[in-house]
């Protein structure tokens, strides 16, 4: 199957690969997996006291579309508030990367990963 | 018409533990009965029906033979609906273990003894698969709602393990 140029670009030059200290209080970690394809995705955000995402990292084991979806997402969430990041939809990612229908589930994985990361951060930091 | 119930079709007790020998024996019997050679002089309609039934027999055999697909079939039969294909899981401990295994596998080619490493990796993975299968067997023996939900979670884990096995086997092949 042919990948779009944008997928290829993120696949060959993934942005923000790596990880943060997961126990740090300003870090939220989202860990999700898709049983259907066996993909595993870890997405981490570093959040300022004002609730703005300052930085993001990811590590994904899966197909090119899953890697591109998480790479793109780390670019998108930087500078966004948690509330703004919460509204990112998988369809936005799928559209930007021109994912074919059979690969849309990769963008679902990315949306679930950012939601999980935000909820992990909020759990850690609730009064 | 053949029965729609695969356990009935092959004359084995419905459940996770199946009599593999009986299953294969009945499969061969059905294959013989439905073999195209026997329908050379039959009507188009009869021949078509035999072909459909042979396909159904094949599907049934593949479904019951493999513990993972058997478990999925059983869960559907017991009314436990399978999560949609897009559904994701958030079981952090399990996913972290999966991530570590993926990391190990990704670096295995640059090991000092990649062939030995992949051999051990696959052996450990196969042991893990076995452990999940025996947990599945226990859950289906229990058969109450909580146990069946547990079986559903085990099925999902097993799908990750299978995927990893495929990738590891591909690397093993490459290293031979």
GROMACS .gro file of C-alpha atoms in nm:
model
  303
    1UNK     CA    1   0.000   0.000   0.000
    2UNK     CA    2   0.125   0.345  -0.085
    3UNK     CA    3   0.174   0.586   0.202
    4UNK     CA    4   0.111   0.958   0.153
    5UNK     CA    5   0.410   1.194   0.140
    6UNK     CA    6   0.323   1.327   0.484
    7UNK     CA    7   0.320   0.978   0.634
    8UNK     CA    8   0.653   0.900   0.469
    9UNK     CA    9   0.801   1.223   0.599
   10UNK     CA   10   0.701   1.150   0.960
   11UNK     CA   11   0.800   0.787   0.923
   12UNK     CA   12   1.147   0.867   0.792
   13UNK     CA   13   1.204   1.171   1.016
   14UNK     CA   14   0.991   1.110   1.322
   15UNK     CA   15   0.965   1.418   1.547
   16UNK     CA   16   1.004   1.404   1.922
   17UNK     CA   17   1.097   1.039   1.965
   18UNK     CA   18   1.201   0.950   2.318
   19UNK     CA   19   1.071   0.970   2.669
   20UNK     CA   20   1.045   1.178   2.985
   21UNK     CA   21   1.082   1.058   3.344
   22UNK     CA   22   0.740   0.906   3.392
   23UNK     CA   23   0.727   0.965   3.768
   24UNK     CA   24   0.793   1.340   3.736
   25UNK     CA   25   0.493   1.540   3.854
   26UNK     CA   26   0.485   1.763   3.545
   27UNK     CA   27   0.477   1.464   3.308
   28UNK     CA   28   0.169   1.280   3.185
   29UNK     CA   29   0.209   0.939   3.023
   30UNK     CA   30  -0.040   0.773   2.791
   31UNK     CA   31   0.015   0.408   2.709
   32UNK     CA   32  -0.224   0.246   2.464
   33UNK     CA   33  -0.233  -0.061   2.246
   34UNK     CA   34  -0.445  -0.192   1.960
   35UNK     CA   35  -0.516  -0.566   1.984
   36UNK     CA   36  -0.625  -0.577   1.620
   37UNK     CA   37  -0.279  -0.494   1.487
   38UNK     CA   38  -0.057  -0.539   1.793
   39UNK     CA   39   0.061  -0.177   1.786
   40UNK     CA   40   0.183  -0.020   2.110
   41UNK     CA   41   0.210   0.356   2.160
   42UNK     CA   42   0.353   0.560   2.445
   43UNK     CA   43   0.290   0.934   2.441
   44UNK     CA   44   0.422   1.171   2.705
   45UNK     CA   45   0.354   1.538   2.768
   46UNK     CA   46   0.539   1.787   2.984
   47UNK     CA   47   0.297   2.040   3.127
   48UNK     CA   48   0.364   2.387   3.272
   49UNK     CA   49   0.202   2.510   3.594
   50UNK     CA   50  -0.036   2.711   3.376
   51UNK     CA   51  -0.159   2.393   3.212
   52UNK     CA   52   0.019   2.441   2.881
   53UNK     CA   53   0.191   2.148   2.709
   54UNK     CA   54   0.554   2.259   2.674
   55UNK     CA   55   0.697   1.947   2.519
   56UNK     CA   56   0.597   1.600   2.403
   57UNK     CA   57   0.766   1.269   2.330
   58UNK     CA   58   0.652   0.942   2.182
   59UNK     CA   59   0.760   0.589   2.125
   60UNK     CA   60   0.554   0.371   1.893
   61UNK     CA   61   0.594   0.015   1.778
   62UNK     CA   62   0.370  -0.038   1.481
   63UNK     CA   63   0.317   0.041   1.117
   64UNK     CA   64   0.419   0.360   0.937
   65UNK     CA   65   0.075   0.516   0.986
   66UNK     CA   66   0.086   0.460   1.362
   67UNK     CA   67   0.434   0.614   1.384
   68UNK     CA   68   0.330   0.910   1.168
   69UNK     CA   69   0.009   0.964   1.368
   70UNK     CA   70   0.197   0.983   1.697
   71UNK     CA   71   0.479   1.194   1.551
   72UNK     CA   72   0.231   1.446   1.410
   73UNK     CA   73   0.040   1.454   1.736
   74UNK     CA   74   0.350   1.547   1.938
   75UNK     CA   75   0.399   1.845   1.704
   76UNK     CA   76   0.038   1.950   1.733
   77UNK     CA   77   0.004   1.941   2.111
   78UNK     CA   78   0.310   2.157   2.185
   79UNK     CA   79   0.197   2.501   2.301
   80UNK     CA   80  -0.164   2.387   2.346
   81UNK     CA   81  -0.348   2.392   2.677
   82UNK     CA   82  -0.469   2.057   2.811
   83UNK     CA   83  -0.825   2.158   2.722
   84UNK     CA   84  -0.726   2.233   2.363
   85UNK     CA   85  -0.526   1.912   2.330
   86UNK     CA   86  -0.823   1.718   2.465
   87UNK     CA   87  -1.030   1.826   2.164
   88UNK     CA   88  -0.796   1.681   1.899
   89UNK     CA   89  -0.989   1.422   1.701
   90UNK     CA   90  -0.857   1.118   1.527
   91UNK     CA   91  -1.031   1.240   1.209
   92UNK     CA   92  -0.810   1.555   1.215
   93UNK     CA   93  -0.499   1.335   1.220
   94UNK     CA   94  -0.633   1.099   0.954
   95UNK     CA   95  -0.720   1.392   0.731
   96UNK     CA   96  -0.384   1.568   0.772
   97UNK     CA   97  -0.194   1.247   0.692
   98UNK     CA   98  -0.439   1.136   0.421
   99UNK     CA   99  -0.472   0.795   0.587
  100UNK     CA  100  -0.665   0.536   0.385
  101UNK     CA  101  -0.974   0.388   0.560
  102UNK     CA  102  -0.791   0.069   0.665
  103UNK     CA  103  -0.536   0.281   0.853
  104UNK     CA  104  -0.777   0.514   1.030
  105UNK     CA  105  -0.747   0.299   1.344
  106UNK     CA  106  -0.385   0.421   1.376
  107UNK     CA  107  -0.513   0.775   1.429
  108UNK     CA  108  -0.763   0.642   1.684
  109UNK     CA  109  -0.469   0.500   1.875
  110UNK     CA  110  -0.301   0.843   1.875
  111UNK     CA  111  -0.616   1.020   1.995
  112UNK     CA  112  -0.656   0.767   2.275
  113UNK     CA  113  -0.289   0.810   2.367
  114UNK     CA  114  -0.312   1.187   2.415
  115UNK     CA  115  -0.635   1.146   2.615
  116UNK     CA  116  -0.463   0.887   2.835
  117UNK     CA  117  -0.160   1.114   2.884
  118UNK     CA  118  -0.379   1.409   2.985
  119UNK     CA  119  -0.579   1.198   3.227
  120UNK     CA  120  -0.256   1.057   3.378
  121UNK     CA  121  -0.126   1.412   3.432
  122UNK     CA  122  -0.456   1.521   3.588
  123UNK     CA  123  -0.465   1.218   3.817
  124UNK     CA  124  -0.115   1.297   3.940
  125UNK     CA  125  -0.186   1.665   3.995
  126UNK     CA  126  -0.532   1.675   4.145
  127UNK     CA  127  -0.552   1.849   4.480
  128UNK     CA  128  -2.778  -2.817   0.525
  129UNK     CA  129  -2.489  -2.832   0.765
  130UNK     CA  130  -2.532  -2.708   1.120
  131UNK     CA  131  -2.408  -2.353   1.184
  132UNK     CA  132  -2.257  -2.457   1.517
  133UNK     CA  133  -1.895  -2.560   1.462
  134UNK     CA  134  -1.877  -2.779   1.772
  135UNK     CA  135  -2.185  -2.967   1.655
  136UNK     CA  136  -2.048  -2.984   1.301
  137UNK     CA  137  -1.737  -3.166   1.420
  138UNK     CA  138  -1.911  -3.365   1.691
  139UNK     CA  139  -1.692  -3.233   1.972
  140UNK     CA  140  -1.798  -3.116   2.316
  141UNK     CA  141  -1.853  -2.739   2.311
  142UNK     CA  142  -1.588  -2.578   2.527
  143UNK     CA  143  -1.234  -2.448   2.525
  144UNK     CA  144  -1.075  -2.790   2.562
  145UNK     CA  145  -1.142  -2.979   2.243
  146UNK     CA  146  -1.051  -3.332   2.145
  147UNK     CA  147  -0.799  -3.243   1.873
  148UNK     CA  148  -0.784  -3.595   1.733
  149UNK     CA  149  -1.159  -3.624   1.701
  150UNK     CA  150  -1.173  -3.280   1.545
  151UNK     CA  151  -0.921  -3.371   1.277
  152UNK     CA  152  -1.080  -3.710   1.211
  153UNK     CA  153  -1.423  -3.557   1.156
  154UNK     CA  154  -1.270  -3.282   0.942
  155UNK     CA  155  -1.117  -3.541   0.709
  156UNK     CA  156  -1.444  -3.733   0.693
  157UNK     CA  157  -1.636  -3.420   0.596
  158UNK     CA  158  -1.372  -3.325   0.340
  159UNK     CA  159  -1.409  -3.665   0.178
  160UNK     CA  160  -1.787  -3.643   0.167
  161UNK     CA  161  -1.774  -3.296   0.012
  162UNK     CA  162  -1.483  -3.356  -0.224
  163UNK     CA  163  -1.542  -3.206  -0.574
  164UNK     CA  164  -1.458  -3.543  -0.736
  165UNK     CA  165  -1.779  -3.681  -0.592
  166UNK     CA  166  -1.984  -3.411  -0.760
  167UNK     CA  167  -1.855  -3.446  -1.115
  168UNK     CA  168  -2.189  -3.581  -1.238
  169UNK     CA  169  -2.404  -3.381  -0.998
  170UNK     CA  170  -2.619  -3.085  -1.093
  171UNK     CA  171  -2.471  -2.735  -1.084
  172UNK     CA  172  -2.681  -2.661  -0.783
  173UNK     CA  173  -2.556  -2.965  -0.590
  174UNK     CA  174  -2.198  -2.894  -0.687
  175UNK     CA  175  -2.232  -2.536  -0.575
  176UNK     CA  176  -2.382  -2.639  -0.242
  177UNK     CA  177  -2.101  -2.890  -0.181
  178UNK     CA  178  -1.845  -2.618  -0.249
  179UNK     CA  179  -2.011  -2.383  -0.003
  180UNK     CA  180  -2.027  -2.655   0.259
  181UNK     CA  181  -1.662  -2.748   0.206
  182UNK     CA  182  -1.570  -2.382   0.265
  183UNK     CA  183  -1.778  -2.381   0.582
  184UNK     CA  184  -1.606  -2.698   0.701
  185UNK     CA  185  -1.266  -2.539   0.638
  186UNK     CA  186  -1.363  -2.224   0.828
  187UNK     CA  187  -1.494  -2.431   1.115
  188UNK     CA  188  -1.183  -2.644   1.134
  189UNK     CA  189  -0.949  -2.342   1.130
  190UNK     CA  190  -1.163  -2.174   1.396
  191UNK     CA  191  -1.169  -2.468   1.637
  192UNK     CA  192  -0.813  -2.584   1.578
  193UNK     CA  193  -0.644  -2.266   1.697
  194UNK     CA  194  -0.687  -2.180   2.069
  195UNK     CA  195  -0.710  -1.805   2.003
  196UNK     CA  196  -0.976  -1.824   1.732
  197UNK     CA  197  -1.156  -2.096   1.931
  198UNK     CA  198  -1.167  -1.865   2.232
  199UNK     CA  199  -1.301  -1.579   2.020
  200UNK     CA  200  -1.567  -1.807   1.872
  201UNK     CA  201  -1.667  -1.935   2.216
  202UNK     CA  202  -1.698  -1.584   2.355
  203UNK     CA  203  -1.928  -1.484   2.069
  204UNK     CA  204  -2.135  -1.797   2.128
  205UNK     CA  205  -2.162  -1.712   2.497
  206UNK     CA  206  -2.290  -1.366   2.409
  207UNK     CA  207  -1.976  -1.174   2.498
  208UNK     CA  208  -1.949  -0.922   2.222
  209UNK     CA  209  -1.600  -0.863   2.089
  210UNK     CA  210  -1.465  -0.508   2.115
  211UNK     CA  211  -1.467  -0.327   1.778
  212UNK     CA  212  -1.146  -0.360   1.577
  213UNK     CA  213  -1.056   0.002   1.651
  214UNK     CA  214  -1.085  -0.040   2.027
  215UNK     CA  215  -0.767   0.027   2.223
  216UNK     CA  216  -0.656  -0.106   2.558
  217UNK     CA  217  -0.487   0.087   2.840
  218UNK     CA  218  -0.359  -0.195   3.057
  219UNK     CA  219  -0.035  -0.015   3.150
  220UNK     CA  220   0.158  -0.308   3.303
  221UNK     CA  221   0.085  -0.534   3.012
  222UNK     CA  222   0.165  -0.266   2.754
  223UNK     CA  223   0.491  -0.177   2.925
  224UNK     CA  224   0.595  -0.539   2.906
  225UNK     CA  225   0.498  -0.544   2.538
  226UNK     CA  226   0.701  -0.229   2.477
  227UNK     CA  227   1.008  -0.383   2.642
  228UNK     CA  228   0.972  -0.698   2.433
  229UNK     CA  229   0.944  -0.484   2.119
  230UNK     CA  230   1.258  -0.294   2.217
  231UNK     CA  231   1.450  -0.617   2.274
  232UNK     CA  232   1.334  -0.755   1.941
  233UNK     CA  233   1.421  -0.433   1.756
  234UNK     CA  234   1.780  -0.456   1.879
  235UNK     CA  235   1.825  -0.829   1.847
  236UNK     CA  236   1.998  -0.814   1.508
  237UNK     CA  237   2.291  -0.625   1.658
  238UNK     CA  238   2.339  -0.876   1.943
  239UNK     CA  239   2.668  -1.065   1.966
  240UNK     CA  240   2.479  -1.388   1.894
  241UNK     CA  241   2.158  -1.284   1.718
  242UNK     CA  242   2.058  -1.641   1.632
  243UNK     CA  243   2.088  -1.751   1.995
  244UNK     CA  244   1.907  -1.441   2.113
  245UNK     CA  245   1.613  -1.484   1.876
  246UNK     CA  246   1.589  -1.850   1.973
  247UNK     CA  247   1.561  -1.758   2.342
  248UNK     CA  248   1.328  -1.470   2.266
  249UNK     CA  249   1.089  -1.699   2.079
  250UNK     CA  250   1.110  -1.966   2.348
  251UNK     CA  251   1.013  -1.711   2.614
  252UNK     CA  252   0.731  -1.583   2.395
  253UNK     CA  253   0.599  -1.932   2.334
  254UNK     CA  254   0.602  -1.996   2.710
  255UNK     CA  255   0.402  -1.677   2.756
  256UNK     CA  256   0.153  -1.789   2.492
  257UNK     CA  257   0.113  -2.124   2.669
  258UNK     CA  258   0.054  -1.950   3.001
  259UNK     CA  259  -0.220  -1.733   2.851
  260UNK     CA  260  -0.381  -2.037   2.691
  261UNK     CA  261  -0.396  -2.224   3.021
  262UNK     CA  262  -0.541  -1.914   3.189
  263UNK     CA  263  -0.802  -1.905   2.912
  264UNK     CA  264  -0.883  -2.268   2.975
  265UNK     CA  265  -0.934  -2.195   3.346
  266UNK     CA  266  -1.154  -1.895   3.268
  267UNK     CA  267  -1.377  -2.095   3.032
  268UNK     CA  268  -1.402  -2.376   3.290
  269UNK     CA  269  -1.525  -2.121   3.544
  270UNK     CA  270  -1.766  -1.977   3.287
  271UNK     CA  271  -1.939  -1.716   3.504
  272UNK     CA  272  -1.967  -1.360   3.377
  273UNK     CA  273  -1.650  -1.234   3.548
  274UNK     CA  274  -1.450  -1.530   3.414
  275UNK     CA  275  -1.578  -1.474   3.060
  276UNK     CA  276  -1.482  -1.107   3.078
  277UNK     CA  277  -1.140  -1.217   3.196
  278UNK     CA  278  -1.127  -1.452   2.896
  279UNK     CA  279  -1.203  -1.154   2.672
  280UNK     CA  280  -0.906  -0.964   2.818
  281UNK     CA  281  -0.683  -1.270   2.775
  282UNK     CA  282  -0.786  -1.298   2.411
  283UNK     CA  283  -0.671  -0.941   2.354
  284UNK     CA  284  -0.336  -1.008   2.521
  285UNK     CA  285  -0.290  -1.320   2.319
  286UNK     CA  286  -0.340  -1.119   2.000
  287UNK     CA  287  -0.043  -0.899   2.094
  288UNK     CA  288   0.168  -1.206   2.170
  289UNK     CA  289   0.075  -1.361   1.834
  290UNK     CA  290   0.175  -1.045   1.652
  291UNK     CA  291   0.509  -1.040   1.829
  292UNK     CA  292   0.563  -1.408   1.746
  293UNK     CA  293   0.505  -1.336   1.376
  294UNK     CA  294   0.760  -1.056   1.381
  295UNK     CA  295   1.013  -1.261   1.574
  296UNK     CA  296   0.968  -1.556   1.338
  297UNK     CA  297   1.025  -1.329   1.040
  298UNK     CA  298   1.353  -1.212   1.195
  299UNK     CA  299   1.452  -1.570   1.278
  300UNK     CA  300   1.391  -1.665   0.915
  301UNK     CA  301   1.605  -1.376   0.802
  302UNK     CA  302   1.892  -1.479   1.032
  303UNK     CA  303   1.902  -1.843   0.922
   0.00000   0.00000   0.00000
